[in-house]
Short mmCIF file of C-alpha atoms in Angstrom, two decimals:
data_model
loop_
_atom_site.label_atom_id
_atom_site.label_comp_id
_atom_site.label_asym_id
_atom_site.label_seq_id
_atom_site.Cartn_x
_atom_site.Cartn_y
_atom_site.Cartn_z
CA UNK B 9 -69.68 -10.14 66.06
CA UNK B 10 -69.90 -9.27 69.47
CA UNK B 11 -66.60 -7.61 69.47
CA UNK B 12 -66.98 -5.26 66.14
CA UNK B 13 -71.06 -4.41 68.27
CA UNK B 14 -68.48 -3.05 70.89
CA UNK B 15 -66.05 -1.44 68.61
CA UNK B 16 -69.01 0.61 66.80
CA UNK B 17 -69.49 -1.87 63.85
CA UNK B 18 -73.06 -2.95 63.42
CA UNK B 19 -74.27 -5.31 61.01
CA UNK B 20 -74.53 -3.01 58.49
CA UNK B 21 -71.58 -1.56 58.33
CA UNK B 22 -69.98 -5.41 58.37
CA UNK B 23 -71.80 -5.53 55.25
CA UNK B 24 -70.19 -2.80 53.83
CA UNK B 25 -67.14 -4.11 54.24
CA UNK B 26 -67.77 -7.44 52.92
CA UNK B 27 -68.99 -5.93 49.77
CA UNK B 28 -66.12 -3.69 49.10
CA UNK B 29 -63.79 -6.34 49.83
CA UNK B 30 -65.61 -8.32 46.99
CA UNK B 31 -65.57 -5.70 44.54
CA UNK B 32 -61.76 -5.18 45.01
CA UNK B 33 -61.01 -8.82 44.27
CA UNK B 34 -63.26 -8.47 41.50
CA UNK B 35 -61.77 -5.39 39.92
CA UNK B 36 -58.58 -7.24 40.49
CA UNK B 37 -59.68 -10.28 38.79
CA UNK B 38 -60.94 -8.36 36.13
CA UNK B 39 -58.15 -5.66 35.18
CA UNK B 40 -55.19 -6.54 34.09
CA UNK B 41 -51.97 -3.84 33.01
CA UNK B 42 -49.73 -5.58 30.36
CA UNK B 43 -45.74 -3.95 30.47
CA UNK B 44 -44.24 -2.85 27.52
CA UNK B 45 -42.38 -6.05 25.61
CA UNK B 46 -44.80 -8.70 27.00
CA UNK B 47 -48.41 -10.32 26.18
CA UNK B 48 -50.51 -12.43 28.22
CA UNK B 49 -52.20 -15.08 27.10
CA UNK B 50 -55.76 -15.47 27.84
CA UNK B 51 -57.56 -19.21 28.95
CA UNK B 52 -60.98 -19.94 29.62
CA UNK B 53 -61.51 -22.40 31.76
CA UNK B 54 -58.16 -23.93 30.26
CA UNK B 55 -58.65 -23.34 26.68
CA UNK B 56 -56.89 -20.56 24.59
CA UNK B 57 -59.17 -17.55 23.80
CA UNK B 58 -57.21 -14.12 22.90
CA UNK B 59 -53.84 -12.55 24.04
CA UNK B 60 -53.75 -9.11 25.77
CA UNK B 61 -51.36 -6.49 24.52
CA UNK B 62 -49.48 -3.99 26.56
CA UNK B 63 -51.63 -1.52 28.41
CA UNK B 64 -54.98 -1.78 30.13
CA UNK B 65 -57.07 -4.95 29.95
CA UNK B 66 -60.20 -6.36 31.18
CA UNK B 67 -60.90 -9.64 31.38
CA UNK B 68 -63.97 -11.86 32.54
CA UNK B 69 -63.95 -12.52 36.55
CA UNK B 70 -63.78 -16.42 37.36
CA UNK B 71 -64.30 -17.47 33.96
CA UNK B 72 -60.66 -16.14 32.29
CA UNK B 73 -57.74 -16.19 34.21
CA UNK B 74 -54.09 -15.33 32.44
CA UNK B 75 -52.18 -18.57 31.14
CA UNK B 76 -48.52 -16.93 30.02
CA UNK B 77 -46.78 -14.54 30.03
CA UNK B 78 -44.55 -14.26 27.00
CA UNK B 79 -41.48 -11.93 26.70
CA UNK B 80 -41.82 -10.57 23.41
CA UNK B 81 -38.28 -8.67 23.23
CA UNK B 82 -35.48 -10.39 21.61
CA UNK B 83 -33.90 -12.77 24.13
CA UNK B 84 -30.12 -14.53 24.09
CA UNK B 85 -29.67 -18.42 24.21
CA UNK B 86 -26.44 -19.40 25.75
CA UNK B 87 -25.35 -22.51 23.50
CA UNK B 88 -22.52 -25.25 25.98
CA UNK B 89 -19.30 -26.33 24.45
CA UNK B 90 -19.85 -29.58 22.57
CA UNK B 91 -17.15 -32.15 20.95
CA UNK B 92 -17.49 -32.15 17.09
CA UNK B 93 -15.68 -34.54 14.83
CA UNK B 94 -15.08 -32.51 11.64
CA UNK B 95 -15.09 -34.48 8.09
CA UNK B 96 -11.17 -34.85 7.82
CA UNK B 97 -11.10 -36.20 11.20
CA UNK B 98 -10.27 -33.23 13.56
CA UNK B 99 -11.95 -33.10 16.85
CA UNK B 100 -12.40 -29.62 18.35
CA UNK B 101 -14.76 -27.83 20.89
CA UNK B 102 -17.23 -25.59 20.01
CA UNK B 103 -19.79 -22.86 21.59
CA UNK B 104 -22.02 -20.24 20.67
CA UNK B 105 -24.62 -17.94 21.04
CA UNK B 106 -28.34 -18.07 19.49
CA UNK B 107 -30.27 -14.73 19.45
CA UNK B 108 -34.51 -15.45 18.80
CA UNK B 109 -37.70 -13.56 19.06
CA UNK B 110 -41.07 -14.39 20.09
CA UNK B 111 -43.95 -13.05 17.40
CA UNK B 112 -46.56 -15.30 18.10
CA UNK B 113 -47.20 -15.35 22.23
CA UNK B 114 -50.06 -18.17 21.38
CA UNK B 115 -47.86 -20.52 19.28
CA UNK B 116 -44.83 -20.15 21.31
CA UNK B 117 -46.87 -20.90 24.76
CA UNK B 118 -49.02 -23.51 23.54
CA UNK B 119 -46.81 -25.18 20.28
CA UNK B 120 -43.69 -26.17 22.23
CA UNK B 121 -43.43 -27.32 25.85
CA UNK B 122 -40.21 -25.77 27.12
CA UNK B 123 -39.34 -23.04 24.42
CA UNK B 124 -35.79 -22.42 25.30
CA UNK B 125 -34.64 -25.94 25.62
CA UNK B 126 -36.21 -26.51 22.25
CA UNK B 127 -34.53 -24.20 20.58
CA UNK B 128 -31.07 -25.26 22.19
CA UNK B 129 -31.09 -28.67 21.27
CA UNK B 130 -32.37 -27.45 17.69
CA UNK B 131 -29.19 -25.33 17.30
CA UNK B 132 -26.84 -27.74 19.01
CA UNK B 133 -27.88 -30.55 16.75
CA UNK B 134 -27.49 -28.24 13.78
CA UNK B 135 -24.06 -27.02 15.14
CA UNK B 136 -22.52 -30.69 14.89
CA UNK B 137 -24.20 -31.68 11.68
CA UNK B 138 -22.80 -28.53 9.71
CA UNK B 139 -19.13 -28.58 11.48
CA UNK B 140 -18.99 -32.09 11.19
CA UNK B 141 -19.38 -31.79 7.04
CA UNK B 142 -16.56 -29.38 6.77
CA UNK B 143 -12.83 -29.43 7.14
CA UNK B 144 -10.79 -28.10 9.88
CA UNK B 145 -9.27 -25.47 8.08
CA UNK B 146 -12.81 -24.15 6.52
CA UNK B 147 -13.97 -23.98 9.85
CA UNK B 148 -11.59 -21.81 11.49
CA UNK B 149 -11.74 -19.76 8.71
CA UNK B 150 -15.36 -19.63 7.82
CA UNK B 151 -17.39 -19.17 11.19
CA UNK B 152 -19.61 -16.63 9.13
CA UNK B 153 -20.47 -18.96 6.67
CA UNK B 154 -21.08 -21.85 9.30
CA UNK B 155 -22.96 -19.21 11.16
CA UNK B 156 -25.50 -18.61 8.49
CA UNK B 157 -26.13 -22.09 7.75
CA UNK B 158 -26.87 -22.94 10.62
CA UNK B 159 -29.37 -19.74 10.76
CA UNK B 160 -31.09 -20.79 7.90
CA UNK B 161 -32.01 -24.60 9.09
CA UNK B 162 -32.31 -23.67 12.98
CA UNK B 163 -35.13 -20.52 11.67
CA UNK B 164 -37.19 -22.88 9.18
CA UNK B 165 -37.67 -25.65 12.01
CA UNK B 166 -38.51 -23.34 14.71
CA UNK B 167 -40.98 -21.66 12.31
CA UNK B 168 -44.40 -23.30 13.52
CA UNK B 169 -43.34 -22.07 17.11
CA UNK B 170 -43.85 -18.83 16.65
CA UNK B 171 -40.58 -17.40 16.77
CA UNK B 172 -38.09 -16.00 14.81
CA UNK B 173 -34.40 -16.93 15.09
CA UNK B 174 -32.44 -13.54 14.61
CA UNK B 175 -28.74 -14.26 14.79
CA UNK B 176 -26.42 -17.53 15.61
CA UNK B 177 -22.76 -16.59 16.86
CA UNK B 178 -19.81 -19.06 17.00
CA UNK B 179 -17.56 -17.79 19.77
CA UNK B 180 -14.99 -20.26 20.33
CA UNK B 181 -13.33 -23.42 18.21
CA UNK B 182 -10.98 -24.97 19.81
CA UNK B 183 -9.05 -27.48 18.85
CA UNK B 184 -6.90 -29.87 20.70
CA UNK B 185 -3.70 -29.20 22.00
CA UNK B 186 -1.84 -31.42 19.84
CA UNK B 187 -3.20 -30.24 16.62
CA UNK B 188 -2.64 -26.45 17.88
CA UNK B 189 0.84 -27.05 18.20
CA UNK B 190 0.87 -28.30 15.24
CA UNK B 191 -0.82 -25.30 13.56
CA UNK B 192 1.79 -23.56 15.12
CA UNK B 193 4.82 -25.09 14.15
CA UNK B 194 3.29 -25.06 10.31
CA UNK B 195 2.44 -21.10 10.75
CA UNK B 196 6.18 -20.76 11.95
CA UNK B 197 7.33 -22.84 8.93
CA UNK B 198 5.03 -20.56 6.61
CA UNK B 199 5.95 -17.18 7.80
CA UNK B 200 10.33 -18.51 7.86
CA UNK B 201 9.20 -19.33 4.25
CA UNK B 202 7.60 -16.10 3.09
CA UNK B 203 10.52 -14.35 5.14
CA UNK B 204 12.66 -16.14 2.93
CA UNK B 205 11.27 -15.46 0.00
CA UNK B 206 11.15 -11.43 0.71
CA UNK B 207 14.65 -11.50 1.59
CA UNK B 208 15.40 -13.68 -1.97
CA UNK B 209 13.35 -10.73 -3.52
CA UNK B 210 15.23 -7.95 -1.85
CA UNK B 211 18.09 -9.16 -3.17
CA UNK B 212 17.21 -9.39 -6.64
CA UNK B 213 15.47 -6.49 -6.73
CA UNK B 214 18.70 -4.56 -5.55
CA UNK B 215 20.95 -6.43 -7.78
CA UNK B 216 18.45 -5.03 -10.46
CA UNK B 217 18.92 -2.10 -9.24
CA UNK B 218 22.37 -1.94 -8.67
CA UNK B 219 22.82 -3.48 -12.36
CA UNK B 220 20.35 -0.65 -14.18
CA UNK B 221 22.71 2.13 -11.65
CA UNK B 222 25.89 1.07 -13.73
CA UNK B 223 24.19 0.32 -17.00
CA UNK B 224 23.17 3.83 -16.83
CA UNK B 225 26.53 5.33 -15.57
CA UNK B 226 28.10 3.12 -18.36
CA UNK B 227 25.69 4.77 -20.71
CA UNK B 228 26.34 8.25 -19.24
CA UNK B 229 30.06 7.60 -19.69
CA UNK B 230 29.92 6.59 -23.34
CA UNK B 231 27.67 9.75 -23.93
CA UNK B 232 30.68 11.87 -22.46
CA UNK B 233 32.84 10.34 -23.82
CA UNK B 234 31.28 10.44 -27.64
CA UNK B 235 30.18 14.35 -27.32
CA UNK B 236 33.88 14.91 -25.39
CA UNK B 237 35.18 13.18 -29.28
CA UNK B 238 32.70 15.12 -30.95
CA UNK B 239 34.01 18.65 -29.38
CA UNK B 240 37.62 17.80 -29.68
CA UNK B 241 37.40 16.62 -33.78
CA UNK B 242 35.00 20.19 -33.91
CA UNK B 243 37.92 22.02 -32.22
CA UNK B 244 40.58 20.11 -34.44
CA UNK B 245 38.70 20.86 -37.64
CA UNK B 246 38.78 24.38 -36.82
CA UNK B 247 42.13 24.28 -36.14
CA UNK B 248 42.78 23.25 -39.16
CA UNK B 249 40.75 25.61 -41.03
CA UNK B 250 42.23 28.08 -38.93
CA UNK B 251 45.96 26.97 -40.23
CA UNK B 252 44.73 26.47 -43.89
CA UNK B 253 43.18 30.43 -43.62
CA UNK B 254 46.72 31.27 -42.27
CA UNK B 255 48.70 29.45 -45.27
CA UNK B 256 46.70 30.73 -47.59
CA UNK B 257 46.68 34.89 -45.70
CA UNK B 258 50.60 33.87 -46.02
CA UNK B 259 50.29 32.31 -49.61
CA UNK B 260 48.48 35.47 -50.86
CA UNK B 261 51.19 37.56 -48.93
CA UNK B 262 54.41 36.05 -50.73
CA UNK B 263 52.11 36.39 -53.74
CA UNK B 264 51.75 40.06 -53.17
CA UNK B 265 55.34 40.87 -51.89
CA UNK B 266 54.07 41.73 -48.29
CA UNK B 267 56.73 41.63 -46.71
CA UNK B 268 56.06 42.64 -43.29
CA UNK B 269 53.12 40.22 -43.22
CA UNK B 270 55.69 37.85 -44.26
CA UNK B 271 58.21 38.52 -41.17
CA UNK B 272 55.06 38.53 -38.57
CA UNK B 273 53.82 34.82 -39.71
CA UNK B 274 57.91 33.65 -39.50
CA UNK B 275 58.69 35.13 -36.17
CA UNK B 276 55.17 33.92 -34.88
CA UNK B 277 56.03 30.09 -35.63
CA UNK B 278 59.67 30.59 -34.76
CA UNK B 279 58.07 32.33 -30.71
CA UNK B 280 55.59 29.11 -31.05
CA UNK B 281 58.71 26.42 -31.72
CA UNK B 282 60.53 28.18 -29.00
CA UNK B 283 57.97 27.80 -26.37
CA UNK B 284 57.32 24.24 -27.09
CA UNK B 285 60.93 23.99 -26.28
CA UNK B 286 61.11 25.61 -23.14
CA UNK B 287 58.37 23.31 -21.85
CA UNK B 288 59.34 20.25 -22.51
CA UNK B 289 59.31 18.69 -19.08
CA UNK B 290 62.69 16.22 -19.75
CA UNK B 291 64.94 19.51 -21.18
CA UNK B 292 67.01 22.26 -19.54
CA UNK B 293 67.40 24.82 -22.61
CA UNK B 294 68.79 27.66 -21.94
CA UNK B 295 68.31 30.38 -25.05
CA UNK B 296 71.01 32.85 -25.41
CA UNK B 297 70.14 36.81 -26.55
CA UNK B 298 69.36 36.97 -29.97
CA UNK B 299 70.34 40.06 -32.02
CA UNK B 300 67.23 41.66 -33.36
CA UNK B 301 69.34 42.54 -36.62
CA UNK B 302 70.08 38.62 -37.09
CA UNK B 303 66.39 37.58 -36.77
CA UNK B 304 65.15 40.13 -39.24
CA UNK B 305 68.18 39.17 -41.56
CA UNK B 306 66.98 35.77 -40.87
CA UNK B 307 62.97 36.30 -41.48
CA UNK B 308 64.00 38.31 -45.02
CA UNK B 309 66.20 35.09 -46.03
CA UNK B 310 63.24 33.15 -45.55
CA UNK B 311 61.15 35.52 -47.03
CA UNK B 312 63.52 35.97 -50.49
CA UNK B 313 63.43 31.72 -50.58
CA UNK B 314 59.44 32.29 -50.30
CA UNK B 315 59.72 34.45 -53.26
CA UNK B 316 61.73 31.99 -55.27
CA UNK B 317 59.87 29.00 -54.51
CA UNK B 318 56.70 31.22 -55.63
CA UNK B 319 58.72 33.04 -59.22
CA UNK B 320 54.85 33.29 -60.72
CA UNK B 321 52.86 34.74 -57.62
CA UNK B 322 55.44 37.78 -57.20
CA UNK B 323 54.99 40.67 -59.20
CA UNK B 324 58.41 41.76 -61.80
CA UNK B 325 59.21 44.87 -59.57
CA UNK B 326 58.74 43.29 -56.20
CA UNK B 327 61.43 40.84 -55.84
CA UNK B 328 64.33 43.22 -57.25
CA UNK B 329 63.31 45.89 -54.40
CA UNK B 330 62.77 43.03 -51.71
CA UNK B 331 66.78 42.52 -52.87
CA UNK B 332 68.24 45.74 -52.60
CA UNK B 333 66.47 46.55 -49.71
CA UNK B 334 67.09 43.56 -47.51
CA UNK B 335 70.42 42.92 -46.14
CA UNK B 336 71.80 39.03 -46.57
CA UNK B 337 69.91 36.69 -44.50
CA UNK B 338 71.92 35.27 -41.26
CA UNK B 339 71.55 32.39 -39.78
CA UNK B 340 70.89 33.01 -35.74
CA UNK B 341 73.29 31.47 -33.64
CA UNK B 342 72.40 28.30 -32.00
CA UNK B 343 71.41 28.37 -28.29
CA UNK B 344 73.59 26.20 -26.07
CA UNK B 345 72.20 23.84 -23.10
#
């Protein structure tokens, strides 16, 4: 005392200071600032009363005091590897992740001890009892549907602590070494198989195809060949009507003494018969001149047998001026080879 007399400080002003030292610690007894995400939960004199909510909040000096703070954003639970035995006998390893929420600060502080430990042990115990009730194969094929059982029991147990149980990941099942090489060898097997099998259906499918590709030229071939028939019989049957219009042209001819239309249709066949003859491909003909006189001589012989063979067609005064008129018919000397 003596010292603050000699620094200036009487008892008054030590007074002062006592006092606004007192109403600090009060004010800070008495406010309290909740963060964003959290609550606090409230105890007087050891017993539960209310929870304070983010923001600005007063609470009784020396009689309330805070008892927990609870983070009320969702929060990750790291679930260990554990040994599972599944139903057909496999044994593999198994991890995971467990994703909760706190929405009752009050039930999870004061329901349940240790919180996270709680909810591990719930999960893990859940973890084995649903992998151990399925096969080996549904498991590494159906982690979803492992996943959401598991949701379902872990959420309805941890109901009454205030909590909700958001999400439950499996991340790894492994199983032994043995049985993966196994699982390999048998994947190895399958895909040789279905490799196999695509090459057996390649090479039906292009036999098939190869098969339908001649069918169809076969088919093609036939159709050529049938309309290639078809055009030849059309162009023989109009040949033919062609010749049977020229007999009968020639028929009517001898039947009205036209003689000149007579010689043209006899030196046209005897030109065509010569031609023929000059290309036959196993023949060396050689034709000697022919005396125009001689092959008319010849053409009006043929003509006056015409006219006898036909007595009827030829009119009376035709065939005596076809006789005085023509000179005797000659035969045309052979050609020599």
């Amino acid at each position: 005392m003596d010292g603050l007399a000699q620094l200036g400080f009487g008892p008054g002003s030590i007074l002062v200071v006592v006092v606004v030292v007192a109403v600090l610690f009060v004010l800070a007894s008495t406010v309290k600032i909740v963060p964003q995400g959290y609550n606090y939960t409230v105890e007087n004199f050891g017993r539960y009363v209310r929870t304070l909510t983010p923001g600005l909040n007063i609470i009784m000096p020396f009689v309330e005091r805070i008892g927990h703070k609870m983070n009320m954003m969702e929060q990750v639970l790291d679930v260990p590897t554990q040994e599972v035995i599944t139903r057909d006998n496999a044994s593999v390893a198994a991890d995971g992740v467990a994703f909760y929420q706190i929405l009752d600060a009050s039930s999870a502080a004061y329901e349940v001890s240790n919180l996270q430990y709680a909810i591990l042990n719930l999960v893990m115990t859940n973890l084995r009892s649903v992998m151990g009730s399925m096969d080996l194969d549904d498991l590494l094929s159906n982690r979803d549907t492992i996943s959401e059982r598991i949701l379902r029991v872990v959420d309805q147990a941890a109901h009454g602590w205030g909590i909700k149980i958001t999400r439950i990941e499996i991340k790894d099942i492994n199983p032994p070494k043995n049985l993966v090489d196994s699982m390999a060898r048998q994947m190895m097997a399958e895909r040789e198989k279905r490799a196999e099998i695509l090459e057996a259906e390649g090479a039906r499918n292009a036999k098939i195809l190869r098969a339908e590709g001649e069918k169809q030229a076969q088919i093609l071939e036939a159709e050529g060949k049938r309309e290639a028939a078809y055009r030849e019989a059309e162009a023989r049957e109009r040949l033919a009507e062609a010749e049977a219009k020229a007999t009968r042209m020639v028929s009517e001819a001898i039947a009205a003494g036209d003689v000149q239309a007579i010689n043209y249709f006899v030196a046209q066949r005897y030109t065509e018969a010569l031609a023929k003859i000059a290309s036959a491909p196993n023949q060396r003909v050689v034709f000697m001149p022919l005396e125009a006189s001689s092959l008319i001589g010849s053409i009006g012989g043929i003509a006056e047998l015409a006219r006898a063979s036909f007595p009827d067609a030829a009119p009376a005064s035709a065939v005596p001026q076809a006789s005085t008129r023509r000179p005797p018919a000659t035969v045309p000397p052979r050609a020599g080879a």
